[in-house]
mmCIF file with all atom_site columns, C-alpha atoms in Angstrom:
data_model
loop_
_atom_site.group_PDB
_atom_site.id
_atom_site.type_symbol
_atom_site.label_atom_id
_atom_site.label_alt_id
_atom_site.label_comp_id
_atom_site.label_asym_id
_atom_site.label_entity_id
_atom_site.label_seq_id
_atom_site.pdbx_PDB_ins_code
_atom_site.Cartn_x
_atom_site.Cartn_y
_atom_site.Cartn_z
_atom_site.occupancy
_atom_site.B_iso_or_equiv
_atom_site.pdbx_formal_charge
_atom_site.auth_seq_id
_atom_site.auth_comp_id
_atom_site.auth_asym_id
_atom_site.auth_atom_id
_atom_site.pdbx_PDB_model_num
ATOM 1   C CA . MET A 1 1   ? 15.355  37.841  1.789   1.00 57.00 ? 198 MET A CA 1
ATOM 2   C CA . VAL A 1 2   ? 12.237  40.030  1.688   1.00 72.00 ? 199 VAL A CA 1
ATOM 3   C CA . LYS A 1 3   ? 11.718  38.981  -1.914  1.00 81.00 ? 200 LYS A CA 1
ATOM 4   C CA . TYR A 1 4   ? 10.957  35.354  -0.955  1.00 85.00 ? 201 TYR A CA 1
ATOM 5   C CA . GLN A 1 5   ? 9.202   36.012  2.358   1.00 90.00 ? 202 GLN A CA 1
ATOM 6   C CA . THR A 1 6   ? 5.791   34.760  1.162   1.00 91.00 ? 203 THR A CA 1
ATOM 7   C CA . GLU A 1 7   ? 7.254   31.613  -0.409  1.00 92.00 ? 204 GLU A CA 1
ATOM 8   C CA . ILE A 1 8   ? 9.233   30.786  2.746   1.00 92.00 ? 205 ILE A CA 1
ATOM 9   C CA . LEU A 1 9   ? 6.167   31.311  4.939   1.00 94.00 ? 206 LEU A CA 1
ATOM 10  C CA . LEU A 1 10  ? 3.994   29.130  2.682   1.00 94.00 ? 207 LEU A CA 1
ATOM 11  C CA . THR A 1 11  ? 6.692   26.433  2.641   1.00 94.00 ? 208 THR A CA 1
ATOM 12  C CA . ILE A 1 12  ? 6.834   26.401  6.450   1.00 95.00 ? 209 ILE A CA 1
ATOM 13  C CA . ILE A 1 13  ? 3.033   26.168  6.603   1.00 96.00 ? 210 ILE A CA 1
ATOM 14  C CA . LEU A 1 14  ? 3.120   23.314  4.078   1.00 95.00 ? 211 LEU A CA 1
ATOM 15  C CA . VAL A 1 15  ? 5.682   21.424  6.191   1.00 95.00 ? 212 VAL A CA 1
ATOM 16  C CA . PHE A 1 16  ? 3.463   21.763  9.276   1.00 97.00 ? 213 PHE A CA 1
ATOM 17  C CA . VAL A 1 17  ? 0.393   20.645  7.320   1.00 96.00 ? 214 VAL A CA 1
ATOM 18  C CA . MET A 1 18  ? 2.361   17.646  6.000   1.00 95.00 ? 215 MET A CA 1
ATOM 19  C CA . ILE A 1 19  ? 3.413   16.659  9.517   1.00 95.00 ? 216 ILE A CA 1
ATOM 20  C CA . ILE A 1 20  ? -0.182  16.930  10.731  1.00 96.00 ? 217 ILE A CA 1
ATOM 21  C CA . LEU A 1 21  ? -1.472  14.895  7.763   1.00 95.00 ? 218 LEU A CA 1
ATOM 22  C CA . ILE A 1 22  ? 1.135   12.190  8.344   1.00 95.00 ? 219 ILE A CA 1
ATOM 23  C CA . LEU A 1 23  ? 0.253   11.969  12.041  1.00 95.00 ? 220 LEU A CA 1
ATOM 24  C CA . LEU A 1 24  ? -3.487  11.913  11.315  1.00 95.00 ? 221 LEU A CA 1
ATOM 25  C CA . SER A 1 25  ? -3.121  9.259   8.616   1.00 93.00 ? 222 SER A CA 1
ATOM 26  C CA . LYS A 1 26  ? -0.963  7.152   10.937  1.00 92.00 ? 223 LYS A CA 1
ATOM 27  C CA . LYS A 1 27  ? -3.568  7.370   13.724  1.00 94.00 ? 224 LYS A CA 1
ATOM 28  C CA . ALA A 1 28  ? -6.405  6.577   11.313  1.00 92.00 ? 225 ALA A CA 1
ATOM 29  C CA . ILE A 1 29  ? -4.590  3.557   9.874   1.00 89.00 ? 226 ILE A CA 1
ATOM 30  C CA . GLN A 1 30  ? -3.680  2.329   13.366  1.00 89.00 ? 227 GLN A CA 1
ATOM 31  C CA . ARG A 1 31  ? -7.283  2.720   14.531  1.00 90.00 ? 228 ARG A CA 1
ATOM 32  C CA . PHE A 1 32  ? -8.619  0.963   11.436  1.00 87.00 ? 229 PHE A CA 1
ATOM 33  C CA . GLY A 1 33  ? -6.011  -1.778  11.841  1.00 84.00 ? 230 GLY A CA 1
ATOM 34  C CA . PHE A 1 34  ? -6.890  -2.257  15.508  1.00 83.00 ? 231 PHE A CA 1
ATOM 35  C CA . ILE A 1 35  ? -10.634 -2.419  14.822  1.00 84.00 ? 232 ILE A CA 1
ATOM 36  C CA . ARG A 1 36  ? -10.129 -4.957  12.016  1.00 80.00 ? 233 ARG A CA 1
ATOM 37  C CA . SER A 1 37  ? -7.282  -6.830  13.839  1.00 77.00 ? 234 SER A CA 1
ATOM 38  C CA . ILE A 1 38  ? -4.801  -6.176  11.049  1.00 79.00 ? 235 ILE A CA 1
ATOM 39  C CA . GLU A 1 39  ? -1.179  -7.099  11.698  1.00 78.00 ? 236 GLU A CA 1
ATOM 40  C CA . ALA A 1 40  ? 1.656   -4.592  12.078  1.00 80.00 ? 237 ALA A CA 1
ATOM 41  C CA . ASN A 1 41  ? 3.410   -5.596  8.825   1.00 78.00 ? 238 ASN A CA 1
ATOM 42  C CA . ARG A 1 42  ? 0.298   -4.924  6.789   1.00 79.00 ? 239 ARG A CA 1
ATOM 43  C CA . ARG A 1 43  ? -0.283  -1.591  8.535   1.00 84.00 ? 240 ARG A CA 1
ATOM 44  C CA . LYS A 1 44  ? 3.326   -0.593  7.810   1.00 85.00 ? 241 LYS A CA 1
ATOM 45  C CA . ILE A 1 45  ? 2.772   -1.069  4.068   1.00 83.00 ? 242 ILE A CA 1
ATOM 46  C CA . ILE A 1 46  ? -0.272  1.200   4.131   1.00 85.00 ? 243 ILE A CA 1
ATOM 47  C CA . PHE A 1 47  ? 1.675   3.772   6.212   1.00 88.00 ? 244 PHE A CA 1
ATOM 48  C CA . LYS A 1 48  ? 4.377   3.895   3.552   1.00 87.00 ? 245 LYS A CA 1
ATOM 49  C CA . LEU A 1 49  ? 1.922   4.207   0.674   1.00 86.00 ? 246 LEU A CA 1
ATOM 50  C CA . SER A 1 50  ? -0.051  6.981   2.378   1.00 89.00 ? 247 SER A CA 1
ATOM 51  C CA . HIS A 1 51  ? 3.156   8.854   3.228   1.00 92.00 ? 248 HIS A CA 1
ATOM 52  C CA . LEU A 1 52  ? 4.310   8.540   -0.373  1.00 89.00 ? 249 LEU A CA 1
ATOM 53  C CA . LEU A 1 53  ? 1.031   10.052  -1.557  1.00 90.00 ? 250 LEU A CA 1
ATOM 54  C CA . ILE A 1 54  ? 1.349   12.934  0.933   1.00 93.00 ? 251 ILE A CA 1
ATOM 55  C CA . TYR A 1 55  ? 4.940   13.621  -0.190  1.00 93.00 ? 252 TYR A CA 1
ATOM 56  C CA . VAL A 1 56  ? 3.995   13.634  -3.884  1.00 89.00 ? 253 VAL A CA 1
ATOM 57  C CA . ILE A 1 57  ? 1.165   16.093  -3.239  1.00 92.00 ? 254 ILE A CA 1
ATOM 58  C CA . ALA A 1 58  ? 3.463   18.273  -1.098  1.00 94.00 ? 255 ALA A CA 1
ATOM 59  C CA . ILE A 1 59  ? 6.153   18.374  -3.794  1.00 90.00 ? 256 ILE A CA 1
ATOM 60  C CA . SER A 1 60  ? 3.526   19.424  -6.342  1.00 88.00 ? 257 SER A CA 1
ATOM 61  C CA . ILE A 1 61  ? 2.302   22.193  -4.029  1.00 91.00 ? 258 ILE A CA 1
ATOM 62  C CA . LEU A 1 62  ? 5.909   23.298  -3.399  1.00 92.00 ? 259 LEU A CA 1
ATOM 63  C CA . ALA A 1 63  ? 6.437   23.617  -7.135  1.00 88.00 ? 260 ALA A CA 1
ATOM 64  C CA . ILE A 1 64  ? 3.381   25.865  -7.330  1.00 88.00 ? 261 ILE A CA 1
ATOM 65  C CA . ILE A 1 65  ? 4.479   27.943  -4.303  1.00 90.00 ? 262 ILE A CA 1
ATOM 66  C CA . TRP A 1 66  ? 7.951   28.573  -5.686  1.00 87.00 ? 263 TRP A CA 1
ATOM 67  C CA . GLY A 1 67  ? 6.643   29.384  -9.157  1.00 86.00 ? 264 GLY A CA 1
ATOM 68  C CA . VAL A 1 68  ? 8.165   26.556  -11.136 1.00 85.00 ? 265 VAL A CA 1
ATOM 69  C CA . ASP A 1 69  ? 7.140   26.973  -14.754 1.00 86.00 ? 266 ASP A CA 1
ATOM 70  C CA . HIS A 1 70  ? 4.106   24.771  -15.414 1.00 80.00 ? 267 HIS A CA 1
ATOM 71  C CA . LYS A 1 71  ? 5.445   23.521  -18.734 1.00 85.00 ? 268 LYS A CA 1
ATOM 72  C CA . GLN A 1 72  ? 8.792   22.516  -17.241 1.00 84.00 ? 269 GLN A CA 1
ATOM 73  C CA . PHE A 1 73  ? 7.049   20.861  -14.301 1.00 81.00 ? 270 PHE A CA 1
ATOM 74  C CA . ALA A 1 74  ? 4.692   18.998  -16.657 1.00 83.00 ? 271 ALA A CA 1
ATOM 75  C CA . VAL A 1 75  ? 7.640   17.770  -18.749 1.00 86.00 ? 272 VAL A CA 1
ATOM 76  C CA . PHE A 1 76  ? 9.443   16.616  -15.600 1.00 83.00 ? 273 PHE A CA 1
ATOM 77  C CA . ILE A 1 77  ? 6.381   14.790  -14.228 1.00 82.00 ? 274 ILE A CA 1
ATOM 78  C CA . SER A 1 78  ? 5.586   13.153  -17.570 1.00 86.00 ? 275 SER A CA 1
ATOM 79  C CA . SER A 1 79  ? 9.213   11.997  -17.886 1.00 85.00 ? 276 SER A CA 1
ATOM 80  C CA . VAL A 1 80  ? 9.130   10.477  -14.409 1.00 82.00 ? 277 VAL A CA 1
ATOM 81  C CA . LEU A 1 81  ? 5.794   8.798   -15.133 1.00 79.00 ? 278 LEU A CA 1
ATOM 82  C CA . ALA A 1 82  ? 7.086   7.453   -18.455 1.00 80.00 ? 279 ALA A CA 1
ATOM 83  C CA . VAL A 1 83  ? 10.115  5.895   -16.761 1.00 76.00 ? 280 VAL A CA 1
ATOM 84  C CA . LEU A 1 84  ? 7.905   4.450   -14.014 1.00 72.00 ? 281 LEU A CA 1
ATOM 85  C CA . GLY A 1 85  ? 5.425   3.205   -16.601 1.00 71.00 ? 282 GLY A CA 1
ATOM 86  C CA . VAL A 1 86  ? 8.119   1.367   -18.540 1.00 68.00 ? 283 VAL A CA 1
ATOM 87  C CA . GLY A 1 87  ? 9.517   -0.080  -15.327 1.00 64.00 ? 284 GLY A CA 1
ATOM 88  C CA . PHE A 1 88  ? 6.127   -1.174  -14.041 1.00 64.00 ? 285 PHE A CA 1
ATOM 89  C CA . PHE A 1 89  ? 5.085   -2.550  -17.417 1.00 65.00 ? 286 PHE A CA 1
ATOM 90  C CA . ALA A 1 90  ? 8.188   -4.712  -17.341 1.00 55.00 ? 287 ALA A CA 1
ATOM 91  C CA . GLN A 1 91  ? 7.198   -5.798  -13.832 1.00 57.00 ? 288 GLN A CA 1
ATOM 92  C CA . TRP A 1 92  ? 3.423   -5.406  -14.006 1.00 64.00 ? 289 TRP A CA 1
ATOM 93  C CA . SER A 1 93  ? 2.940   -8.280  -11.585 1.00 66.00 ? 290 SER A CA 1
ATOM 94  C CA . LEU A 1 94  ? 4.732   -6.301  -8.862  1.00 69.00 ? 291 LEU A CA 1
ATOM 95  C CA . LEU A 1 95  ? 2.383   -3.364  -9.270  1.00 70.00 ? 292 LEU A CA 1
ATOM 96  C CA . SER A 1 96  ? -0.687  -5.582  -9.353  1.00 75.00 ? 293 SER A CA 1
ATOM 97  C CA . SER A 1 97  ? 0.479   -7.444  -6.230  1.00 75.00 ? 294 SER A CA 1
ATOM 98  C CA . LEU A 1 98  ? 1.073   -4.177  -4.390  1.00 75.00 ? 295 LEU A CA 1
ATOM 99  C CA . THR A 1 99  ? -2.358  -2.898  -5.414  1.00 78.00 ? 296 THR A CA 1
ATOM 100 C CA . ALA A 1 100 ? -3.901  -6.210  -4.378  1.00 81.00 ? 297 ALA A CA 1
ATOM 101 C CA . SER A 1 101 ? -2.158  -5.886  -1.009  1.00 79.00 ? 298 SER A CA 1
ATOM 102 C CA . VAL A 1 102 ? -3.916  -2.571  -0.379  1.00 78.00 ? 299 VAL A CA 1
ATOM 103 C CA . ILE A 1 103 ? -7.257  -4.099  -1.384  1.00 80.00 ? 300 ILE A CA 1
ATOM 104 C CA . LEU A 1 104 ? -6.620  -7.102  0.888   1.00 79.00 ? 301 LEU A CA 1
ATOM 105 C CA . PHE A 1 105 ? -5.821  -4.712  3.732   1.00 76.00 ? 302 PHE A CA 1
ATOM 106 C CA . PHE A 1 106 ? -9.069  -2.769  3.512   1.00 78.00 ? 303 PHE A CA 1
ATOM 107 C CA . ASN A 1 107 ? -11.671 -5.116  2.043   1.00 79.00 ? 304 ASN A CA 1
ATOM 108 C CA . HIS A 1 108 ? -10.761 -8.797  2.174   1.00 78.00 ? 305 HIS A CA 1
ATOM 109 C CA . PRO A 1 109 ? -11.922 -10.929 5.116   1.00 82.00 ? 306 PRO A CA 1
ATOM 110 C CA . VAL A 1 110 ? -8.823  -13.160 5.348   1.00 85.00 ? 307 VAL A CA 1
ATOM 111 C CA . ARG A 1 111 ? -6.428  -12.599 8.260   1.00 84.00 ? 308 ARG A CA 1
ATOM 112 C CA . ILE A 1 112 ? -3.202  -14.143 9.477   1.00 86.00 ? 309 ILE A CA 1
ATOM 113 C CA . GLY A 1 113 ? -4.020  -17.351 11.314  1.00 89.00 ? 310 GLY A CA 1
ATOM 114 C CA . ASP A 1 114 ? -7.137  -18.175 9.256   1.00 91.00 ? 311 ASP A CA 1
ATOM 115 C CA . ARG A 1 115 ? -7.438  -21.625 7.671   1.00 93.00 ? 312 ARG A CA 1
ATOM 116 C CA . ILE A 1 116 ? -8.358  -21.205 4.020   1.00 92.00 ? 313 ILE A CA 1
ATOM 117 C CA . ARG A 1 117 ? -8.755  -23.136 0.801   1.00 92.00 ? 314 ARG A CA 1
ATOM 118 C CA . ILE A 1 118 ? -7.773  -21.436 -2.428  1.00 89.00 ? 315 ILE A CA 1
ATOM 119 C CA . LEU A 1 119 ? -10.191 -22.620 -5.075  1.00 87.00 ? 316 LEU A CA 1
ATOM 120 C CA . ASP A 1 120 ? -8.081  -23.650 -8.042  1.00 83.00 ? 317 ASP A CA 1
ATOM 121 C CA . LYS A 1 121 ? -8.770  -26.430 -10.538 1.00 82.00 ? 318 LYS A CA 1
ATOM 122 C CA . ASP A 1 122 ? -5.101  -27.441 -10.776 1.00 84.00 ? 319 ASP A CA 1
ATOM 123 C CA . PHE A 1 123 ? -3.960  -27.276 -7.139  1.00 81.00 ? 320 PHE A CA 1
ATOM 124 C CA . ASP A 1 124 ? -5.470  -28.053 -3.752  1.00 79.00 ? 321 ASP A CA 1
ATOM 125 C CA . TRP A 1 125 ? -4.075  -25.339 -1.531  1.00 87.00 ? 322 TRP A CA 1
ATOM 126 C CA . THR A 1 126 ? -5.558  -25.707 1.927   1.00 93.00 ? 323 THR A CA 1
ATOM 127 C CA . GLY A 1 127 ? -3.783  -24.429 5.006   1.00 94.00 ? 324 GLY A CA 1
ATOM 128 C CA . GLU A 1 128 ? -3.142  -21.646 7.483   1.00 94.00 ? 325 GLU A CA 1
ATOM 129 C CA . ILE A 1 129 ? -2.157  -18.108 6.518   1.00 92.00 ? 326 ILE A CA 1
ATOM 130 C CA . MET A 1 130 ? 1.202   -17.400 8.155   1.00 92.00 ? 327 MET A CA 1
ATOM 131 C CA . ASP A 1 131 ? 1.811   -13.846 6.877   1.00 89.00 ? 328 ASP A CA 1
ATOM 132 C CA . ILE A 1 132 ? 0.560   -11.296 4.357   1.00 86.00 ? 329 ILE A CA 1
ATOM 133 C CA . THR A 1 133 ? 3.162   -8.833  3.067   1.00 84.00 ? 330 THR A CA 1
ATOM 134 C CA . GLY A 1 134 ? 3.171   -6.147  0.411   1.00 80.00 ? 331 GLY A CA 1
ATOM 135 C CA . PHE A 1 135 ? 3.546   -8.664  -2.387  1.00 83.00 ? 332 PHE A CA 1
ATOM 136 C CA . TYR A 1 136 ? 2.854   -12.182 -1.089  1.00 87.00 ? 333 TYR A CA 1
ATOM 137 C CA . LEU A 1 137 ? 0.610   -14.302 1.088   1.00 90.00 ? 334 LEU A CA 1
ATOM 138 C CA . PHE A 1 138 ? 2.563   -16.979 2.964   1.00 94.00 ? 335 PHE A CA 1
ATOM 139 C CA . MET A 1 139 ? 0.661   -20.171 3.739   1.00 94.00 ? 336 MET A CA 1
ATOM 140 C CA . LYS A 1 140 ? 1.506   -23.436 5.488   1.00 95.00 ? 337 LYS A CA 1
ATOM 141 C CA . THR A 1 141 ? -0.457  -26.194 3.791   1.00 93.00 ? 338 THR A CA 1
ATOM 142 C CA . ASP A 1 142 ? -2.063  -29.085 5.632   1.00 92.00 ? 339 ASP A CA 1
ATOM 143 C CA . ASP A 1 143 ? 0.651   -31.428 4.342   1.00 92.00 ? 340 ASP A CA 1
ATOM 144 C CA . GLY A 1 144 ? 3.378   -29.204 5.868   1.00 93.00 ? 341 GLY A CA 1
ATOM 145 C CA . ARG A 1 145 ? 4.578   -27.304 2.797   1.00 93.00 ? 342 ARG A CA 1
ATOM 146 C CA . ASN A 1 146 ? 5.272   -23.579 3.004   1.00 95.00 ? 343 ASN A CA 1
ATOM 147 C CA . ILE A 1 147 ? 4.009   -21.834 -0.109  1.00 94.00 ? 344 ILE A CA 1
ATOM 148 C CA . THR A 1 148 ? 4.048   -18.215 -1.261  1.00 93.00 ? 345 THR A CA 1
ATOM 149 C CA . ILE A 1 149 ? 1.194   -16.879 -3.320  1.00 89.00 ? 346 ILE A CA 1
ATOM 150 C CA . PRO A 1 150 ? 1.275   -13.443 -4.997  1.00 86.00 ? 347 PRO A CA 1
ATOM 151 C CA . ASN A 1 151 ? -1.423  -11.138 -3.631  1.00 85.00 ? 348 ASN A CA 1
ATOM 152 C CA . SER A 1 152 ? -2.685  -10.548 -7.162  1.00 83.00 ? 349 SER A CA 1
ATOM 153 C CA . LEU A 1 153 ? -3.395  -14.290 -7.445  1.00 84.00 ? 350 LEU A CA 1
ATOM 154 C CA . VAL A 1 154 ? -5.246  -14.216 -4.111  1.00 84.00 ? 351 VAL A CA 1
ATOM 155 C CA . MET A 1 155 ? -7.499  -11.517 -5.572  1.00 83.00 ? 352 MET A CA 1
ATOM 156 C CA . GLN A 1 156 ? -8.115  -13.550 -8.751  1.00 84.00 ? 353 GLN A CA 1
ATOM 157 C CA . LYS A 1 157 ? -8.887  -16.902 -7.126  1.00 85.00 ? 354 LYS A CA 1
ATOM 158 C CA . GLY A 1 158 ? -11.841 -17.732 -4.977  1.00 84.00 ? 355 GLY A CA 1
ATOM 159 C CA . ILE A 1 159 ? -11.014 -18.261 -1.318  1.00 87.00 ? 356 ILE A CA 1
ATOM 160 C CA . GLU A 1 160 ? -13.009 -20.351 1.114   1.00 88.00 ? 357 GLU A CA 1
ATOM 161 C CA . ILE A 1 161 ? -12.405 -19.475 4.751   1.00 89.00 ? 358 ILE A CA 1
ATOM 162 C CA . LEU A 1 162 ? -12.522 -22.769 6.625   1.00 90.00 ? 359 LEU A CA 1
ATOM 163 C CA . GLU A 1 163 ? -11.764 -21.445 10.096  1.00 85.00 ? 360 GLU A CA 1
ATOM 164 C CA . LYS A 1 164 ? -11.494 -17.832 11.259  1.00 83.00 ? 361 LYS A CA 1
ATOM 165 C CA . LYS A 1 165 ? -8.869  -16.843 13.794  1.00 74.00 ? 362 LYS A CA 1
ATOM 166 C CA . GLU A 1 166 ? -10.547 -15.421 16.871  1.00 68.00 ? 363 GLU A CA 1
ATOM 167 C CA . LEU A 1 167 ? -10.161 -11.643 17.221  1.00 58.00 ? 364 LEU A CA 1
ATOM 168 C CA . ASN A 1 168 ? -8.472  -10.466 20.414  1.00 54.00 ? 365 ASN A CA 1
#
């Protein structure tokens, strides 16, 4: 027991730091979401992504604390990344839509309830944004159709905001 006293203490400290980081990130995202009037579903996506990042960093620090051999750890991480890379390459549109969702959350002016026109030479998509999720933007067009547009496409196309929803 005495042999691993330092490692156990550092692990407990790491757990407390993780909890504090998760709480702080949650408060920061909530505050940012409230200031920018961002919906709960969109905030939830960012919560999950920030928590995932915190967990990955914590696992890496745990490996260092417990003295996992760097070469073995590097082989493990590169294997995981290779599998993820193959999976995401096969579904690259999912990764790009998820990345676009994060960009839409922080930097794009469109919000649920806005009337927009997506500038596309082939289609006239004009309507109201009903929801924005991790992968799709849901829109009700002026002629009553419900359409789903991948977030990556929203980032690629020009968007004209016709009418902004009033902030509460």
